[in-house]
Each structure stands twice: as structure tokens, then as C-alpha cells.
Amino acid sequence: MRINRALRLGVGAIALALAATACGGGDEGSALDHAKEGKLTIGIKFDQPGLGLRNKDGSYSGFDVEVAKYVAGKLGVQPESITFKEAPTPQRETLIENGQVDFIVATYSINDKRKEKVDFAGPYYVAGQSLLVKADNTDITGVESLTGNKKLCSVKGSTPAQNVKEKYAKDVQLQEFDTYSLCVEALRNGSVDAVTTDDIILAGFAAQSPGQLKVVGKPFTTENYGIGLKKGDQETRDKINDAIEAMIADGSWAKAIQQTVGGASFTPSPAPQVNRY
Ligand code: GLU
């Protein structure tokens, strides 16, 4: 009798422990399950003008935000039912793996290292690494001028920072921050000579303060922006790919890019072809 009770208690404790583990790692269910319930949590940047920006009034704007809203719409979720969550560069894979977001639309380059942890729909845009300097700077004119101990700023865990480390490590001092807005602040106060990341991101910062900052040189990498999602969730990936294709086909993509980042000093690249791997 006593043994029996101990056994029952033991089984109960194990069941409780299992339930606790299941609840521990973020929300249950796939992105499509959440969409069916009428809500989605989408990771974006909060500090990148023209791409993913949280405005002072609490609203969100930028090309990534428009892509996120369009995709959500195709999954049956209204814009007001989207919870936007900040997805800084170094945290993106973890946010997806832990189920803290359904997917991420945040200037997120598709690459093999990231594909070990997450899957990508897209690409929905093709950017290229470039350089941002103060408007009166004359000695940095492009990637070939990254010599002579220049101080460069980029973001931890980003592909541009990785690229600088691999290719220009001997010639530049790289400072790595958590966000590009911190890099731009360092550029303004003179503690770094240049900021490096994708041209479209830098163009957004330059447009925010006309006459003070400029993007220089030609883009020197290819950054395919994907929508990051849970590894192995092929159904969600297919649906998001359908949505990106529809956004391009019905003209919404062209309208969104023109309204958010297109301008006198930046010509966005044309819409890419979605890659159904
Ligand atoms: N596209 C690059 C990356 O995913 C740089 C932009 C970013 O850090 O979000 O690493």
C-alpha cells in the first residue's frame, strides 16, 4: 500500500516536471497555429529608420514592418493583432529557437551558419555591405580605403562584422555594439571613423540626418534578406514564401520599398526571386 502511494506520488511529480518543461520555452504551437488564433508575434528592429523603427508615438514603420504586415495579412492576421518584438542582431536565432517570436523580419541575411539553427523564407530583398561616414570625411571613399588603423563600428553577430574580421582585421580596429544606432552615435561624436553594414540600413540613417552623414563606395557583399522562422517548419515557410511572391506580384512590394527607403540618394535593388529550397 505504502509503496503504491509513493509510486503514485512519484509519477505525479514526473508529470508535473514534464508539464513545467513544456511551458518553459515560450509559447506552444507553430506560427500557423498562432495565426489561426488570430495573433502573431513578429521580431523586427526598433532602431533602423526606413526598415524597422519604433516611433515616439509607439507605432512602427519601415520596409520590414510593411513586409511583416503583408505576410501576416496573408496568414489571416490583422495589423492590430501583431505584437512587434525587438529582435536585435545577436539575439535573433535564440528568439526563434525559444519560440519568443513566430518569425523575424529584420534585415536578416540568409547564411549557412544561421541555417543550422533556423530556417528562412525569401529572400525578399538583396542588400550589400557598405560604409557610412560623416559628410565632410574625404579619406574614406570605399572599402579599398580601409587601411591605416581606421576605427570601424558594426554590430555583434552581424555578417558585416564577420566579414570585416575575416578580410580587414589587420588594417582596421573594429568596435562591435549591440545596435547600429549606437554605432551611428559613435560616428557622430567622432569615436569611430565609419559604420559598416548593409547599404539599405546605412541609407536609412543618412536620410534621417541630411547633410551630416553619407554612404560611400560600392556595396561589397551580397546580403539576401530572409524571414527567419523555426527550423523544420516547412508549412509556415511555404506560406510565407507564397506571401512574399504575392507581395511582389501585386505591386505592394514596389510601393512599400519606394515609400520607406526609396529617395533621392538611395535606389533600392529590384525585387528578388524567392528561393524554395
Ligand atoms: N544583414 C546583416 C545581418 O543579418 C546585417 C544587418 C543586421 O545586423 O541586421 O547580419
mmCIF file of N, CA, C and O in Angstrom, residues 47-51 107 125 127-134 140 142 152-155 160 179-181 183-185 187-188 192-210 212-221 223 225 261 265-266:
data_model
loop_
_atom_site.group_PDB
_atom_site.id
_atom_site.type_symbol
_atom_site.label_atom_id
_atom_site.label_comp_id
_atom_site.label_asym_id
_atom_site.label_seq_id
_atom_site.Cartn_x
_atom_site.Cartn_y
_atom_site.Cartn_z
ATOM 1 N N ASP A 47 15.277 50.198 -34.188
ATOM 2 C CA ASP A 47 16.115 51.407 -34.262
ATOM 3 C C ASP A 47 16.688 51.661 -35.646
ATOM 4 O O ASP A 47 17.662 52.376 -35.774
ATOM 5 N N GLN A 48 16.111 51.048 -36.687
ATOM 6 C CA GLN A 48 16.665 51.222 -38.023
ATOM 7 C C GLN A 48 15.682 51.986 -38.917
ATOM 8 O O GLN A 48 14.735 51.404 -39.473
ATOM 9 N N PRO A 49 15.913 53.317 -39.061
ATOM 10 C CA PRO A 49 14.988 54.139 -39.836
ATOM 11 C C PRO A 49 14.810 53.631 -41.266
ATOM 12 O O PRO A 49 15.793 53.271 -41.913
ATOM 13 N N GLY A 50 13.567 53.599 -41.733
ATOM 14 C CA GLY A 50 13.273 53.143 -43.092
ATOM 15 C C GLY A 50 13.063 51.634 -43.172
ATOM 16 O O GLY A 50 12.517 51.125 -44.133
ATOM 17 N N LEU A 51 13.503 50.894 -42.147
ATOM 18 C CA LEU A 51 13.402 49.432 -42.191
ATOM 19 C C LEU A 51 12.550 48.887 -41.061
ATOM 20 O O LEU A 51 11.498 48.294 -41.282
ATOM 21 N N THR A 107 16.143 42.762 -41.432
ATOM 22 C CA THR A 107 17.410 42.877 -42.196
ATOM 23 C C THR A 107 18.315 41.663 -41.944
ATOM 24 O O THR A 107 19.510 41.794 -41.721
ATOM 25 N N TYR A 125 14.580 40.724 -50.199
ATOM 26 C CA TYR A 125 15.361 41.892 -50.608
ATOM 27 C C TYR A 125 16.828 41.462 -50.708
ATOM 28 O O TYR A 125 17.261 40.566 -49.983
ATOM 29 N N ALA A 127 20.537 43.144 -50.307
ATOM 30 C CA ALA A 127 21.332 44.321 -49.947
ATOM 31 C C ALA A 127 22.813 44.010 -50.153
ATOM 32 O O ALA A 127 23.168 42.920 -50.630
ATOM 33 N N GLY A 128 23.678 44.957 -49.812
ATOM 34 C CA GLY A 128 25.123 44.741 -49.907
ATOM 35 C C GLY A 128 25.822 45.584 -48.867
ATOM 36 O O GLY A 128 25.379 46.698 -48.563
ATOM 37 N N GLN A 129 26.904 45.050 -48.322
ATOM 38 C CA GLN A 129 27.622 45.774 -47.267
ATOM 39 C C GLN A 129 28.244 47.059 -47.819
ATOM 40 O O GLN A 129 28.789 47.081 -48.919
ATOM 41 N N SER A 130 28.174 48.126 -47.017
ATOM 42 C CA SER A 130 28.723 49.398 -47.451
ATOM 43 C C SER A 130 29.268 50.167 -46.249
ATOM 44 O O SER A 130 29.372 49.595 -45.150
ATOM 45 N N LEU A 131 29.598 51.443 -46.431
ATOM 46 C CA LEU A 131 30.204 52.239 -45.364
ATOM 47 C C LEU A 131 29.479 53.568 -45.196
ATOM 48 O O LEU A 131 29.097 54.204 -46.186
ATOM 49 N N LEU A 132 29.327 53.994 -43.937
ATOM 50 C CA LEU A 132 28.725 55.298 -43.632
ATOM 51 C C LEU A 132 29.776 56.143 -42.924
ATOM 52 O O LEU A 132 30.422 55.683 -41.971
ATOM 53 N N VAL A 133 29.964 57.367 -43.409
ATOM 54 C CA VAL A 133 30.934 58.279 -42.781
ATOM 55 C C VAL A 133 30.279 59.644 -42.594
ATOM 56 O O VAL A 133 29.182 59.894 -43.104
ATOM 57 N N LYS A 134 30.990 60.536 -41.899
ATOM 58 C CA LYS A 134 30.494 61.905 -41.774
ATOM 59 C C LYS A 134 30.566 62.573 -43.149
ATOM 60 O O LYS A 134 31.476 62.284 -43.932
ATOM 61 N N ILE A 140 37.831 58.340 -46.429
ATOM 62 C CA ILE A 140 37.213 57.015 -46.628
ATOM 63 C C ILE A 140 36.244 57.134 -47.800
ATOM 64 O O ILE A 140 35.220 57.814 -47.717
ATOM 65 N N GLY A 142 35.552 54.221 -49.815
ATOM 66 C CA GLY A 142 35.035 52.904 -50.166
ATOM 67 C C GLY A 142 35.838 51.854 -49.437
ATOM 68 O O GLY A 142 36.735 52.181 -48.651
ATOM 69 N N LEU A 152 36.342 51.353 -37.047
ATOM 70 C CA LEU A 152 35.112 50.977 -37.723
ATOM 71 C C LEU A 152 34.130 50.421 -36.704
ATOM 72 O O LEU A 152 34.531 49.711 -35.787
ATOM 73 N N CYS A 153 32.859 50.721 -36.869
ATOM 74 C CA CYS A 153 31.859 50.190 -35.945
ATOM 75 C C CYS A 153 30.869 49.298 -36.689
ATOM 76 O O CYS A 153 30.436 49.620 -37.797
ATOM 77 N N SER A 154 30.547 48.170 -36.089
ATOM 78 C CA SER A 154 29.463 47.333 -36.597
ATOM 79 C C SER A 154 28.801 46.621 -35.423
ATOM 80 O O SER A 154 29.095 46.937 -34.268
ATOM 81 N N VAL A 155 27.918 45.685 -35.736
ATOM 82 C CA VAL A 155 27.115 45.069 -34.678
ATOM 83 C C VAL A 155 27.534 43.615 -34.444
ATOM 84 O O VAL A 155 27.787 42.873 -35.388
ATOM 85 N N PRO A 160 28.217 41.707 -41.632
ATOM 86 C CA PRO A 160 29.253 42.691 -41.965
ATOM 87 C C PRO A 160 30.419 42.697 -40.973
ATOM 88 O O PRO A 160 31.580 42.826 -41.382
ATOM 89 N N THR A 179 23.652 47.497 -31.415
ATOM 90 C CA THR A 179 22.739 48.047 -32.433
ATOM 91 C C THR A 179 23.487 49.034 -33.332
ATOM 92 O O THR A 179 24.514 49.594 -32.934
ATOM 93 N N TYR A 180 22.919 49.253 -34.522
ATOM 94 C CA TYR A 180 23.520 50.210 -35.450
ATOM 95 C C TYR A 180 23.303 51.646 -34.985
ATOM 96 O O TYR A 180 24.107 52.517 -35.274
ATOM 97 N N SER A 181 22.226 51.903 -34.252
ATOM 98 C CA SER A 181 22.019 53.284 -33.793
ATOM 99 C C SER A 181 23.132 53.698 -32.826
ATOM 100 O O SER A 181 23.554 54.854 -32.820
ATOM 101 N N CYS A 183 26.221 52.587 -33.080
ATOM 102 C CA CYS A 183 27.349 52.858 -33.980
ATOM 103 C C CYS A 183 27.242 54.254 -34.585
ATOM 104 O O CYS A 183 28.233 54.975 -34.686
ATOM 105 N N VAL A 184 26.027 54.629 -34.994
ATOM 106 C CA VAL A 184 25.837 55.944 -35.623
ATOM 107 C C VAL A 184 26.112 57.058 -34.602
ATOM 108 O O VAL A 184 26.715 58.082 -34.939
ATOM 109 N N GLU A 185 25.751 56.825 -33.358
ATOM 110 C CA GLU A 185 26.055 57.786 -32.298
ATOM 111 C C GLU A 185 27.578 57.942 -32.148
ATOM 112 O O GLU A 185 28.088 59.056 -32.031
ATOM 113 N N LEU A 187 29.760 57.419 -34.436
ATOM 114 C CA LEU A 187 30.250 58.119 -35.630
ATOM 115 C C LEU A 187 30.046 59.626 -35.469
ATOM 116 O O LEU A 187 30.940 60.425 -35.745
ATOM 117 N N ARG A 188 28.885 60.009 -34.991
ATOM 118 C CA ARG A 188 28.577 61.432 -34.797
ATOM 119 C C ARG A 188 29.522 62.086 -33.800
ATOM 120 O O ARG A 188 29.959 63.200 -33.998
ATOM 121 N N VAL A 192 34.382 56.823 -33.713
ATOM 122 C CA VAL A 192 34.758 55.915 -34.811
ATOM 123 C C VAL A 192 34.779 56.712 -36.121
ATOM 124 O O VAL A 192 34.172 57.782 -36.220
ATOM 125 N N ASP A 193 35.494 56.162 -37.133
ATOM 126 C CA ASP A 193 35.604 56.855 -38.423
ATOM 127 C C ASP A 193 34.492 56.466 -39.391
ATOM 128 O O ASP A 193 34.142 57.234 -40.283
ATOM 129 N N ALA A 194 33.980 55.243 -39.233
ATOM 130 C CA ALA A 194 32.949 54.770 -40.167
ATOM 131 C C ALA A 194 32.089 53.696 -39.515
ATOM 132 O O ALA A 194 32.511 53.046 -38.555
ATOM 133 N N VAL A 195 30.890 53.543 -40.041
ATOM 134 C CA VAL A 195 29.998 52.450 -39.629
ATOM 135 C C VAL A 195 29.845 51.547 -40.844
ATOM 136 O O VAL A 195 29.699 52.035 -41.963
ATOM 137 N N THR A 196 29.909 50.245 -40.616
ATOM 138 C CA THR A 196 29.688 49.355 -41.748
ATOM 139 C C THR A 196 28.552 48.380 -41.482
ATOM 140 O O THR A 196 28.452 47.790 -40.415
ATOM 141 N N THR A 197 27.667 48.302 -42.451
ATOM 142 C CA THR A 197 26.613 47.282 -42.514
ATOM 143 C C THR A 197 25.985 47.390 -43.904
ATOM 144 O O THR A 197 26.579 48.001 -44.816
ATOM 145 N N ASP A 198 24.776 46.862 -44.062
ATOM 146 C CA ASP A 198 24.145 46.848 -45.374
ATOM 147 C C ASP A 198 23.812 48.266 -45.853
ATOM 148 O O ASP A 198 23.381 49.119 -45.066
ATOM 149 N N ASP A 199 23.973 48.486 -47.162
ATOM 150 C CA ASP A 199 23.718 49.804 -47.763
ATOM 151 C C ASP A 199 22.333 50.359 -47.423
ATOM 152 O O ASP A 199 22.186 51.543 -47.099
ATOM 153 N N ILE A 200 21.322 49.503 -47.434
ATOM 154 C CA ILE A 200 19.945 49.974 -47.218
ATOM 155 C C ILE A 200 19.764 50.495 -45.781
ATOM 156 O O ILE A 200 19.036 51.455 -45.542
ATOM 157 N N ILE A 201 20.476 49.887 -44.831
ATOM 158 C CA ILE A 201 20.402 50.324 -43.431
ATOM 159 C C ILE A 201 21.104 51.672 -43.292
ATOM 160 O O ILE A 201 20.575 52.618 -42.691
ATOM 161 N N LEU A 202 22.285 51.758 -43.877
ATOM 162 C CA LEU A 202 23.068 52.993 -43.792
ATOM 163 C C LEU A 202 22.334 54.141 -44.481
ATOM 164 O O LEU A 202 22.333 55.272 -43.981
ATOM 165 N N ALA A 203 21.693 53.847 -45.605
ATOM 166 C CA ALA A 203 20.937 54.877 -46.328
ATOM 167 C C ALA A 203 19.817 55.428 -45.446
ATOM 168 O O ALA A 203 19.533 56.630 -45.459
ATOM 169 N N GLY A 204 19.207 54.563 -44.664
ATOM 170 C CA GLY A 204 18.139 54.989 -43.749
ATOM 171 C C GLY A 204 18.657 55.971 -42.702
ATOM 172 O O GLY A 204 18.007 56.974 -42.404
ATOM 173 N N PHE A 205 19.833 55.686 -42.158
ATOM 174 C CA PHE A 205 20.424 56.600 -41.168
ATOM 175 C C PHE A 205 20.838 57.916 -41.831
ATOM 176 O O PHE A 205 20.646 58.993 -41.264
ATOM 177 N N ALA A 206 21.417 57.822 -43.035
ATOM 178 C CA ALA A 206 21.856 59.039 -43.734
ATOM 179 C C ALA A 206 20.655 59.933 -44.044
ATOM 180 O O ALA A 206 20.721 61.157 -43.877
ATOM 181 N N ALA A 207 19.540 59.322 -44.449
ATOM 182 C CA ALA A 207 18.341 60.088 -44.799
ATOM 183 C C ALA A 207 17.733 60.782 -43.578
ATOM 184 O O ALA A 207 17.073 61.808 -43.693
ATOM 185 N N GLN A 208 17.987 60.203 -42.402
ATOM 186 C CA GLN A 208 17.434 60.761 -41.172
ATOM 187 C C GLN A 208 18.105 62.086 -40.798
ATOM 188 O O GLN A 208 17.499 62.934 -40.149
ATOM 189 N N SER A 209 19.369 62.243 -41.211
ATOM 190 C CA SER A 209 20.066 63.495 -40.909
ATOM 191 C C SER A 209 20.765 64.022 -42.150
ATOM 192 O O SER A 209 21.976 63.857 -42.310
ATOM 193 N N PRO A 210 19.972 64.631 -43.047
ATOM 194 C CA PRO A 210 20.504 65.070 -44.339
ATOM 195 C C PRO A 210 21.672 66.048 -44.162
ATOM 196 O O PRO A 210 21.647 66.902 -43.286
ATOM 197 N N GLN A 212 24.573 65.483 -43.010
ATOM 198 C CA GLN A 212 25.521 65.182 -41.923
ATOM 199 C C GLN A 212 26.288 63.880 -42.122
ATOM 200 O O GLN A 212 27.437 63.765 -41.714
ATOM 201 N N LEU A 213 25.615 62.898 -42.713
ATOM 202 C CA LEU A 213 26.249 61.589 -42.909
ATOM 203 C C LEU A 213 26.091 61.179 -44.371
ATOM 204 O O LEU A 213 25.124 61.581 -45.022
ATOM 205 N N LYS A 214 27.047 60.368 -44.863
ATOM 206 C CA LYS A 214 26.910 59.891 -46.257
ATOM 207 C C LYS A 214 27.385 58.446 -46.395
ATOM 208 O O LYS A 214 28.284 58.001 -45.682
ATOM 209 N N VAL A 215 26.747 57.735 -47.318
ATOM 210 C CA VAL A 215 27.142 56.364 -47.645
ATOM 211 C C VAL A 215 28.178 56.473 -48.755
ATOM 212 O O VAL A 215 27.970 57.208 -49.716
ATOM 213 N N VAL A 216 29.327 55.759 -48.598
ATOM 214 C CA VAL A 216 30.366 55.864 -49.615
ATOM 215 C C VAL A 216 30.721 54.504 -50.223
ATOM 216 O O VAL A 216 30.599 53.466 -49.576
ATOM 217 N N GLY A 217 31.197 54.546 -51.450
ATOM 218 C CA GLY A 217 31.678 53.353 -52.144
ATOM 219 C C GLY A 217 30.564 52.468 -52.655
ATOM 220 O O GLY A 217 29.378 52.740 -52.459
ATOM 221 N N LYS A 218 31.006 51.417 -53.332
ATOM 222 C CA LYS A 218 30.035 50.452 -53.878
ATOM 223 C C LYS A 218 29.821 49.332 -52.873
ATOM 224 O O LYS A 218 30.742 48.968 -52.148
ATOM 225 N N PRO A 219 28.621 48.759 -52.816
ATOM 226 C CA PRO A 219 28.390 47.610 -51.923
ATOM 227 C C PRO A 219 29.386 46.489 -52.237
ATOM 228 O O PRO A 219 29.676 46.241 -53.405
ATOM 229 N N PHE A 220 29.931 45.843 -51.199
ATOM 230 C CA PHE A 220 30.978 44.841 -51.453
ATOM 231 C C PHE A 220 30.647 43.434 -50.957
ATOM 232 O O PHE A 220 31.540 42.582 -50.858
ATOM 233 N N THR A 221 29.376 43.168 -50.630
ATOM 234 C CA THR A 221 28.936 41.790 -50.361
ATOM 235 C C THR A 221 27.516 41.644 -50.909
ATOM 236 O O THR A 221 26.909 42.639 -51.343
ATOM 237 N N GLU A 223 23.846 40.447 -49.526
ATOM 238 C CA GLU A 223 23.083 40.072 -48.329
ATOM 239 C C GLU A 223 21.649 39.781 -48.744
ATOM 240 O O GLU A 223 20.889 40.697 -49.079
ATOM 241 N N TYR A 225 18.133 39.066 -47.772
ATOM 242 C CA TYR A 225 17.295 39.169 -46.573
ATOM 243 C C TYR A 225 16.206 38.102 -46.581
ATOM 244 O O TYR A 225 15.392 38.026 -47.506
ATOM 245 N N VAL A 261 12.148 53.415 -48.096
ATOM 246 C CA VAL A 261 13.591 53.671 -48.228
ATOM 247 C C VAL A 261 14.001 54.339 -49.531
ATOM 248 O O VAL A 261 15.130 54.823 -49.646
ATOM 249 N N SER A 265 18.635 59.891 -52.660
ATOM 250 C CA SER A 265 20.012 59.410 -52.575
ATOM 251 C C SER A 265 20.126 57.883 -52.454
ATOM 252 O O SER A 265 21.209 57.368 -52.249
ATOM 253 N N PHE A 266 19.016 57.159 -52.546
ATOM 254 C CA PHE A 266 19.120 55.697 -52.492
ATOM 255 C C PHE A 266 18.168 55.040 -53.476
ATOM 256 O O PHE A 266 16.959 55.284 -53.446
#
